[in-house]
CSV table of C-alpha atoms in Angstrom, one decimal:
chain,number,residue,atom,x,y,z
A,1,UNK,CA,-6.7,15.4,-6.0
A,2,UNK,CA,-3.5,14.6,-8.3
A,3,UNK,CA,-1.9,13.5,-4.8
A,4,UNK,CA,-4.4,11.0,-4.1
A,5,UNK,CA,-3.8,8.9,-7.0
A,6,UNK,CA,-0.1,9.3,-6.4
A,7,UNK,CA,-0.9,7.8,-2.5
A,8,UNK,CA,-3.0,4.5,-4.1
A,9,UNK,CA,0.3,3.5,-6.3
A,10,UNK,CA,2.4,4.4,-3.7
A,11,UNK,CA,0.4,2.5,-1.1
A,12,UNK,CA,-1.2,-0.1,-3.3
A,13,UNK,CA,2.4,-0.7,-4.2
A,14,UNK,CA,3.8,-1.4,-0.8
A,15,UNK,CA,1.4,-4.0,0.3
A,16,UNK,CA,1.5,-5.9,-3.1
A,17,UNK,CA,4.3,-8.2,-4.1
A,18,UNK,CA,5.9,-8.0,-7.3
A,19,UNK,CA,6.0,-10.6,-10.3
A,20,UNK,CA,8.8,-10.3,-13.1
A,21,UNK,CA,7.8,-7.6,-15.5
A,22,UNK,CA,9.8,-5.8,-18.2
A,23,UNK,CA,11.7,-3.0,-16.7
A,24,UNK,CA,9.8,0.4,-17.0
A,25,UNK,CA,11.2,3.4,-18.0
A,26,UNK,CA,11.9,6.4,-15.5
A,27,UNK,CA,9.7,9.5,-16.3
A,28,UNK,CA,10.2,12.8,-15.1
A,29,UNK,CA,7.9,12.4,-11.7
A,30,UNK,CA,9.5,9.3,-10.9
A,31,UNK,CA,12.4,11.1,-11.0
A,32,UNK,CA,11.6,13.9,-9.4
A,33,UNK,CA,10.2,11.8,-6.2
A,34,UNK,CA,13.5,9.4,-5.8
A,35,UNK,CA,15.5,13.2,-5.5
A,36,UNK,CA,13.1,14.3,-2.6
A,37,UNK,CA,12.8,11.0,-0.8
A,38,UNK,CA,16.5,10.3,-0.8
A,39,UNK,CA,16.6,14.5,0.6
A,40,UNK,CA,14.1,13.9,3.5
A,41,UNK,CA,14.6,10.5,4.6
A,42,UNK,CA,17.5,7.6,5.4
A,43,UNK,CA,17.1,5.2,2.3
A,44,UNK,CA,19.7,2.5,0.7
A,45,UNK,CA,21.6,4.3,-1.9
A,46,UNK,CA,20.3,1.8,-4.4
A,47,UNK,CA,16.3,1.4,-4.5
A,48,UNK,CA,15.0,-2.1,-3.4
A,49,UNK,CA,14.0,-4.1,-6.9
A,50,UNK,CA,10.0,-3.8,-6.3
A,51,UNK,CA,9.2,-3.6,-10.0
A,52,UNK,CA,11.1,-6.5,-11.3
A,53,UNK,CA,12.2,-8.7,-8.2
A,54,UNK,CA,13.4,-12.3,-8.5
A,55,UNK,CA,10.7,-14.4,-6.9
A,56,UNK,CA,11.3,-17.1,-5.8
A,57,UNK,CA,10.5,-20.9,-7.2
A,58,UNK,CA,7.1,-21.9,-5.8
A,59,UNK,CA,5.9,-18.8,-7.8
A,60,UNK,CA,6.9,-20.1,-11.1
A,61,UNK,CA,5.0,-23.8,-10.2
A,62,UNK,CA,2.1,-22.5,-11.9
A,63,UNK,CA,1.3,-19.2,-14.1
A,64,UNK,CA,0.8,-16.6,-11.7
A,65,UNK,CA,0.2,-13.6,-13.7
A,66,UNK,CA,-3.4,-14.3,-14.4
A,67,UNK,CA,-4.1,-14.1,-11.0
A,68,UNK,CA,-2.1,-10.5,-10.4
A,69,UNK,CA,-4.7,-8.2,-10.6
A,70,UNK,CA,-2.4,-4.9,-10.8
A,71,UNK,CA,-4.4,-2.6,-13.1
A,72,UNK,CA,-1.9,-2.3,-16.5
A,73,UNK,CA,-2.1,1.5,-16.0
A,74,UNK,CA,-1.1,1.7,-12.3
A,75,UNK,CA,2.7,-0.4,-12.8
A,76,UNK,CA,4.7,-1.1,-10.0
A,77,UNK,CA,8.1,0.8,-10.1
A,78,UNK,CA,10.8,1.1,-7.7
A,79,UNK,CA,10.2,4.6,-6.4
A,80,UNK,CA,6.5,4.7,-5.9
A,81,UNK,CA,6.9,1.1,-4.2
A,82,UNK,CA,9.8,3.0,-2.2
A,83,UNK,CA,7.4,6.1,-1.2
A,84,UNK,CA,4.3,3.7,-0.7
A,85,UNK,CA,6.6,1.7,2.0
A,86,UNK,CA,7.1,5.2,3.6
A,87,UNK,CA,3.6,5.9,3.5
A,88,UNK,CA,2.7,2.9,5.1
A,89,UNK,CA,4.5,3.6,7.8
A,90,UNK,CA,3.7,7.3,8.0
A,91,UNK,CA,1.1,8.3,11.0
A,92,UNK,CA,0.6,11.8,9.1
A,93,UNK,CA,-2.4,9.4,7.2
A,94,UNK,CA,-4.5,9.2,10.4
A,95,UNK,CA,-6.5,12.6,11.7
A,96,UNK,CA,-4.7,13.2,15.1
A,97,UNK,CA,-1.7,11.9,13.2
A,98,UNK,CA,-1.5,8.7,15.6
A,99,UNK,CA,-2.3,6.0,13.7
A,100,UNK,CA,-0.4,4.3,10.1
A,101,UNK,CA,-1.6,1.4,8.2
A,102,UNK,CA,1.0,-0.2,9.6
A,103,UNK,CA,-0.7,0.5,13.2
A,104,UNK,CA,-3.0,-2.9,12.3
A,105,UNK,CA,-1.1,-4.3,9.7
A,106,UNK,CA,1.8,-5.8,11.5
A,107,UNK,CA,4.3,-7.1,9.8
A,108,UNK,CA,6.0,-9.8,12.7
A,109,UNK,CA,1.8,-11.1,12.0
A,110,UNK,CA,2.2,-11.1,8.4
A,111,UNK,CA,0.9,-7.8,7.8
A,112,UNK,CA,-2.4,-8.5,10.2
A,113,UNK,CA,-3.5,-7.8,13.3
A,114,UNK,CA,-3.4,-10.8,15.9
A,115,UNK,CA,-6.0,-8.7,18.1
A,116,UNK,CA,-9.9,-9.7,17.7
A,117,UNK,CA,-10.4,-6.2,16.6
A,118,UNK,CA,-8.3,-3.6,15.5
A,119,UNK,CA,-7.7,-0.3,17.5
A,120,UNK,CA,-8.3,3.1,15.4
A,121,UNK,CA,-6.9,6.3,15.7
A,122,UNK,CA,-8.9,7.2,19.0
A,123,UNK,CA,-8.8,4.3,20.7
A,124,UNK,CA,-12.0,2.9,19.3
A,125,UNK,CA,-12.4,-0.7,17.8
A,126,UNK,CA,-13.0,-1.4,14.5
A,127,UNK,CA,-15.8,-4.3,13.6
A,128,UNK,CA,-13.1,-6.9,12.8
A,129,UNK,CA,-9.6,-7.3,12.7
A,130,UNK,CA,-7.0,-6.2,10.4
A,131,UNK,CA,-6.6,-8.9,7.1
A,132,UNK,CA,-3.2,-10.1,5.8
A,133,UNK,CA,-1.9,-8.0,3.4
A,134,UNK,CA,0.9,-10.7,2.4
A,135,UNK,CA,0.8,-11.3,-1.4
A,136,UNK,CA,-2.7,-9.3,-2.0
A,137,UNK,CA,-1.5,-8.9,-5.7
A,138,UNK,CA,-1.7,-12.1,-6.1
A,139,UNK,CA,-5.6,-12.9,-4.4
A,140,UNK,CA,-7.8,-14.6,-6.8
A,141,UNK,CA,-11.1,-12.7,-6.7
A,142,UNK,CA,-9.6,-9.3,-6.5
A,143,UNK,CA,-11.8,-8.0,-3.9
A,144,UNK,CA,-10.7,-7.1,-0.4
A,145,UNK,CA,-11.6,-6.5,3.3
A,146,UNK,CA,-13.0,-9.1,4.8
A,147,UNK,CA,-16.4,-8.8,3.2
A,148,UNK,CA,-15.4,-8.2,-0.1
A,149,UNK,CA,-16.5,-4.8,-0.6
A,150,UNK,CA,-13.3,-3.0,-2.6
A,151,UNK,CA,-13.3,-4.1,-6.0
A,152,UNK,CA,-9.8,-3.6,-6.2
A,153,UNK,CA,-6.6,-2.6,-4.3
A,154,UNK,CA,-6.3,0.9,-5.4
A,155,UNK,CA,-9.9,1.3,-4.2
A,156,UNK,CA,-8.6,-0.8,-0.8
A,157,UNK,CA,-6.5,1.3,-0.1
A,158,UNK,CA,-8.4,4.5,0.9
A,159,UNK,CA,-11.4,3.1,2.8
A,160,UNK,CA,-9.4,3.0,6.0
A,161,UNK,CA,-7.8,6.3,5.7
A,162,UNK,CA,-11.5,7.6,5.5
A,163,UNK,CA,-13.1,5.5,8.0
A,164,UNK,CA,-13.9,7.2,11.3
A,165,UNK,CA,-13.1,4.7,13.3
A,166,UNK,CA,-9.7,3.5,11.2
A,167,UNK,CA,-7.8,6.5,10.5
A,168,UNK,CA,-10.8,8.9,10.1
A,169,UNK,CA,-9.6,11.5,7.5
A,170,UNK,CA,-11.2,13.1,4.4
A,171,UNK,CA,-9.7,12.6,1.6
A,172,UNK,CA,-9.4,16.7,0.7
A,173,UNK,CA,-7.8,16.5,4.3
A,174,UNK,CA,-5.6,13.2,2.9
A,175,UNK,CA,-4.4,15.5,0.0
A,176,UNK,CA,-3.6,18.8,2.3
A,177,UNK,CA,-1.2,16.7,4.3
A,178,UNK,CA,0.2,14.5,1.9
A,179,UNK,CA,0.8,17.8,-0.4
A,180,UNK,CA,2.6,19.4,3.1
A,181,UNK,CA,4.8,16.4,3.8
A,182,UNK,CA,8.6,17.7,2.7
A,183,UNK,CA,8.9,14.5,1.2
């Protein structure tokens, strides 16, 4: 299960947005993880800023960070935000590998579906449609899905992998393939 922790920063990452933060040190695995990614797939040679972006000036109207509800020991950094974007686009997270998170969650409709309901990986609709994932870090309550039933985004984050209509895998199946993938 070491994986799946690695896939909710990763993921949890890539649909958050960033405030200013003080720069975090590289550690081994982050390390480790920018060599394979920049291996396997077509990246910038420098990594996008996720972990300490310049936002811009409507964010700084009023104090924001009370409302980011990143846990303090999941931190955003620029290589799990990097692998997390991957992810997100990687149909390897849905069982007949057909189907990514960003399969709903399009991003020319803000990171939403514009559909009623949202398609899963056979076809099948889901009960509503896909939410905006625009600026999740920064939503008030914390909770997500449309009825409010993840307490938080890391939690978010796997309930549509799992869901048998969504993407319908288990997650020791999530772990097998994520754990095969070269990168």
């Amino acid at each position: 299960m070491k994986y799946v922790g690695l896939l909710l920063l990763m993921i949890g990452t890539v649909i958050s947005s960033c405030d200013e933060v003080a720069p975090v040190t590289k550690d081994i695995e982050e390390i480790e993880v920018e060599a394979v990614l920049g291996e396997v797939l077509t990246l910038p040679d420098q990594a996008f800023n996720y972990g300490n972006p310049e936002l811009p000036s409507f964010f700084n109207l009023r104090d924001n960070r009370v409302e980011i509800n990143t846990p303090n020991n999941n931190p955003i950094t620029d290589a799990g935000a990097t692998l997390g974007r991957v992810l997100f686009y990687d149909v390897s997270l849905s069982a007949n590998n057909s189907t990514s998170c960003a399969s709903c969650h399009l991003q020319k409709a803000g990171f939403s579906d514009s559909d009623q309901f949202s398609k899963g990986f056979e076809g099948e609709l889901t009960n509503r449609n896909s939410m905006g994932l625009t600026n999740s870090k920064y939503y008030e309550n914390g909770h997500f899905f449309w009825d409010e039933r993840a307490e938080t985004l890391e939690e978010q984050v796997l309930m549509p992998i799992q869901d048998p209509i969504e993407m319908g895998l288990a997650l020791p199946e999530l772990e097998s393939k994520i754990s095969a993938l070269s990168y």
